[in-house]
Amino acid sequence: MTLPLVMGVVNVTPDSFSDGGRFLDASAALAHARRLIAEGADMIDVGGESTRPGADPVAEAEEISRVVPLIRAVRGESRVRISIDTMKPAVARAAVAAGADLWNDITALGWSPDSPAVAAELGCEVCLMHMQGDPSTMQSDPRYDDVVEEVMAFMIDRIRAAAAAGVSGARIWLDPGIGFGKRPEHNLQLLRRLDRFVETGFPVILGVSRKRFIRSIDETAVEAADRLGGSLAAGLWGAARGAAVLRVHDVRETVQALKVWAAIQGAS
Ligand code: HH2
């Protein structure tokens, strides 16, 4: 049994939904990244623009100035894998030059017509995530006839676009995009049928950490930081169904949950 890798989130933003503003300062961001690595993160996901519904867009130069110093500093002292959470090819390019290994794109290389070619040229790994609509409107009225099959069809389309531009299939990762243009029941259906994505053979990244659908199940979990229990439950569910990576804010607790889960299986 293979345990998923744990990807710790470092948002260098003033407005991310769960930790906005905490790590905008460069030294605070580096201290947080160091802490996540010490807690057992296999990867660090660095973001300089919030994707929460209604977040303010960030100019390219500003986004680069938020993420590049952090990536350079982490790369200078650690071999941890680094991913850059951005839609912008210029930011991905600067991040890879600074030492990032994976371009985590919530628009699945769809934000700019240049994105697929830039991903091919950079030669880095690429995460293609599904989102219905865009961050400013995605939660206003998301609709699907069959969410699992529609997300799957989108994935196939984006894999083809990446491959046509020259991105190697061996470098592609998929993510169903929990919370991105989805109602609570859509998120639950995607989690229930995570095997559908895993069976494609592409590694699957799962981001459930502190997300709003948890509040739809436990209405007392009003604040993002109140959603640790739900995050761990959904993360372990994903691990059991073959997710390759769990994208999380609470690294220590996730690593512990995975270790206990693995130990129980080993004993059975
Ligand atoms: N979720 C968020 C951001 N990026 N990338 C992937 N691949 N999968 C996800 O589920 C995902 C993601 C949203 O979380 P967060 O980064 O904490 O908040 P914000 O977008 O407000 O910065």
PDB file of N, CA and C and ligand atoms in Angstrom, residues 9 11 16-18 50-52 85 104 106 127 129 175 180 207 211 247 249, ligand 1:
ATOM      1  N   VAL A   9       0.474  23.626   2.112  1.00  0.00           N
ATOM      2  CA  VAL A   9       0.121  24.871   1.422  1.00  0.00           C
ATOM      3  C   VAL A   9       0.778  26.073   2.089  1.00  0.00           C
ATOM      4  N   ASN A  11       0.439  29.979   1.364  1.00  0.00           N
ATOM      5  CA  ASN A  11      -0.167  31.058   0.586  1.00  0.00           C
ATOM      6  C   ASN A  11       0.481  32.389   0.952  1.00  0.00           C
ATOM      7  N   SER A  16      -6.209  34.666   1.188  1.00  0.00           N
ATOM      8  CA  SER A  16      -6.605  33.275   0.983  1.00  0.00           C
ATOM      9  C   SER A  16      -7.675  32.882   1.995  1.00  0.00           C
ATOM     10  N   PHE A  17      -8.529  31.910   1.605  1.00  0.00           N
ATOM     11  CA  PHE A  17      -9.715  31.688   2.426  1.00  0.00           C
ATOM     12  C   PHE A  17      -9.387  31.162   3.817  1.00  0.00           C
ATOM     13  N   SER A  18      -8.294  30.395   3.940  1.00  0.00           N
ATOM     14  CA  SER A  18      -8.068  29.811   5.262  1.00  0.00           C
ATOM     15  C   SER A  18      -6.903  30.442   6.011  1.00  0.00           C
ATOM     16  N   SER A  50      -4.857  34.420  -4.345  1.00  0.00           N
ATOM     17  CA  SER A  50      -5.953  33.625  -3.801  1.00  0.00           C
ATOM     18  C   SER A  50      -6.933  33.245  -4.902  1.00  0.00           C
ATOM     19  N   THR A  51      -7.503  32.049  -4.765  1.00  0.00           N
ATOM     20  CA  THR A  51      -8.503  31.597  -5.739  1.00  0.00           C
ATOM     21  C   THR A  51      -9.872  31.519  -5.091  1.00  0.00           C
ATOM     22  N   ARG A  52      -9.987  32.040  -3.874  1.00  0.00           N
ATOM     23  CA  ARG A  52     -11.291  31.931  -3.220  1.00  0.00           C
ATOM     24  C   ARG A  52     -12.309  32.786  -3.969  1.00  0.00           C
ATOM     25  N   ASP A  85       1.478  27.379  -7.413  1.00  0.00           N
ATOM     26  CA  ASP A  85       0.031  27.423  -7.637  1.00  0.00           C
ATOM     27  C   ASP A  85      -0.275  28.731  -8.373  1.00  0.00           C
ATOM     28  N   ASN A 104       1.156  23.891 -10.639  1.00  0.00           N
ATOM     29  CA  ASN A 104      -0.185  23.530 -10.194  1.00  0.00           C
ATOM     30  C   ASN A 104      -1.145  24.593 -10.727  1.00  0.00           C
ATOM     31  N   ILE A 106      -4.903  25.768 -11.519  1.00  0.00           N
ATOM     32  CA  ILE A 106      -6.335  25.538 -11.282  1.00  0.00           C
ATOM     33  C   ILE A 106      -7.154  25.725 -12.548  1.00  0.00           C
ATOM     34  N   CYS A 127      -0.024  20.034 -12.886  1.00  0.00           N
ATOM     35  CA  CYS A 127      -1.296  19.548 -12.353  1.00  0.00           C
ATOM     36  C   CYS A 127      -2.435  20.240 -13.084  1.00  0.00           C
ATOM     37  N   MET A 129      -6.156  20.933 -13.016  1.00  0.00           N
ATOM     38  CA  MET A 129      -7.298  20.888 -12.090  1.00  0.00           C
ATOM     39  C   MET A 129      -8.568  21.306 -12.785  1.00  0.00           C
ATOM     40  N   ASP A 175      -6.486  16.725 -10.921  1.00  0.00           N
ATOM     41  CA  ASP A 175      -7.127  17.120  -9.661  1.00  0.00           C
ATOM     42  C   ASP A 175      -8.582  17.467  -9.975  1.00  0.00           C
ATOM     43  N   PHE A 180     -14.303  23.995  -6.467  1.00  0.00           N
ATOM     44  CA  PHE A 180     -14.144  24.966  -7.562  1.00  0.00           C
ATOM     45  C   PHE A 180     -15.320  24.850  -8.537  1.00  0.00           C
ATOM     46  N   GLY A 207      -7.453  18.130  -3.036  1.00  0.00           N
ATOM     47  CA  GLY A 207      -7.431  19.285  -2.127  1.00  0.00           C
ATOM     48  C   GLY A 207      -8.765  19.422  -1.413  1.00  0.00           C
ATOM     49  N   LYS A 211     -12.003  22.941   3.388  1.00  0.00           N
ATOM     50  CA  LYS A 211     -12.924  23.512   2.384  1.00  0.00           C
ATOM     51  C   LYS A 211     -14.358  23.617   2.892  1.00  0.00           C
ATOM     52  N   ARG A 247      -3.330  17.696  -0.690  1.00  0.00           N
ATOM     53  CA  ARG A 247      -2.931  19.108  -0.545  1.00  0.00           C
ATOM     54  C   ARG A 247      -3.575  19.631   0.734  1.00  0.00           C
ATOM     55  N   HIS A 249      -3.403  22.087   4.638  1.00  0.00           N
ATOM     56  CA  HIS A 249      -2.861  23.165   5.461  1.00  0.00           C
ATOM     57  C   HIS A 249      -2.257  22.599   6.749  1.00  0.00           C
TER      58      HIS A 249
HETATM   59  N1  HH2 B   1      -7.359  24.499  -3.741  1.00  0.00           N
HETATM   60  C1  HH2 B   1      -7.014  25.790  -3.529  1.00  0.00           C
HETATM   61  C2  HH2 B   1      -5.964  26.350  -4.256  1.00  0.00           C
HETATM   62  N2  HH2 B   1      -5.247  25.634  -5.150  1.00  0.00           N
HETATM   63  N3  HH2 B   1      -4.829  23.573  -6.236  1.00  0.00           N
HETATM   64  C3  HH2 B   1      -5.146  22.282  -6.440  1.00  0.00           C
HETATM   65  N4  HH2 B   1      -4.449  21.538  -7.311  1.00  0.00           N
HETATM   66  N5  HH2 B   1      -6.195  21.684  -5.776  1.00  0.00           N
HETATM   67  C4  HH2 B   1      -6.955  22.366  -4.884  1.00  0.00           C
HETATM   68  O1  HH2 B   1      -7.912  21.774  -4.322  1.00  0.00           O
HETATM   69  C5  HH2 B   1      -6.652  23.748  -4.641  1.00  0.00           C
HETATM   70  C6  HH2 B   1      -5.562  24.322  -5.354  1.00  0.00           C
HETATM   71  C7  HH2 B   1      -7.768  26.613  -2.533  1.00  0.00           C
HETATM   72  O2  HH2 B   1      -7.166  26.581  -1.270  1.00  0.00           O
HETATM   73  P1  HH2 B   1      -6.149  27.674  -0.659  1.00  0.00           P
HETATM   74  O3  HH2 B   1      -4.875  27.728  -1.443  1.00  0.00           O
HETATM   75  O4  HH2 B   1      -5.948  27.388   0.772  1.00  0.00           O
HETATM   76  O5  HH2 B   1      -6.906  29.041  -0.726  1.00  0.00           O
HETATM   77  P2  HH2 B   1      -6.797  30.253  -1.740  1.00  0.00           P
HETATM   78  O6  HH2 B   1      -7.082  29.770  -3.103  1.00  0.00           O
HETATM   79  O7  HH2 B   1      -7.853  31.223  -1.234  1.00  0.00           O
HETATM   80  O8  HH2 B   1      -5.413  30.804  -1.655  1.00  0.00           O
END
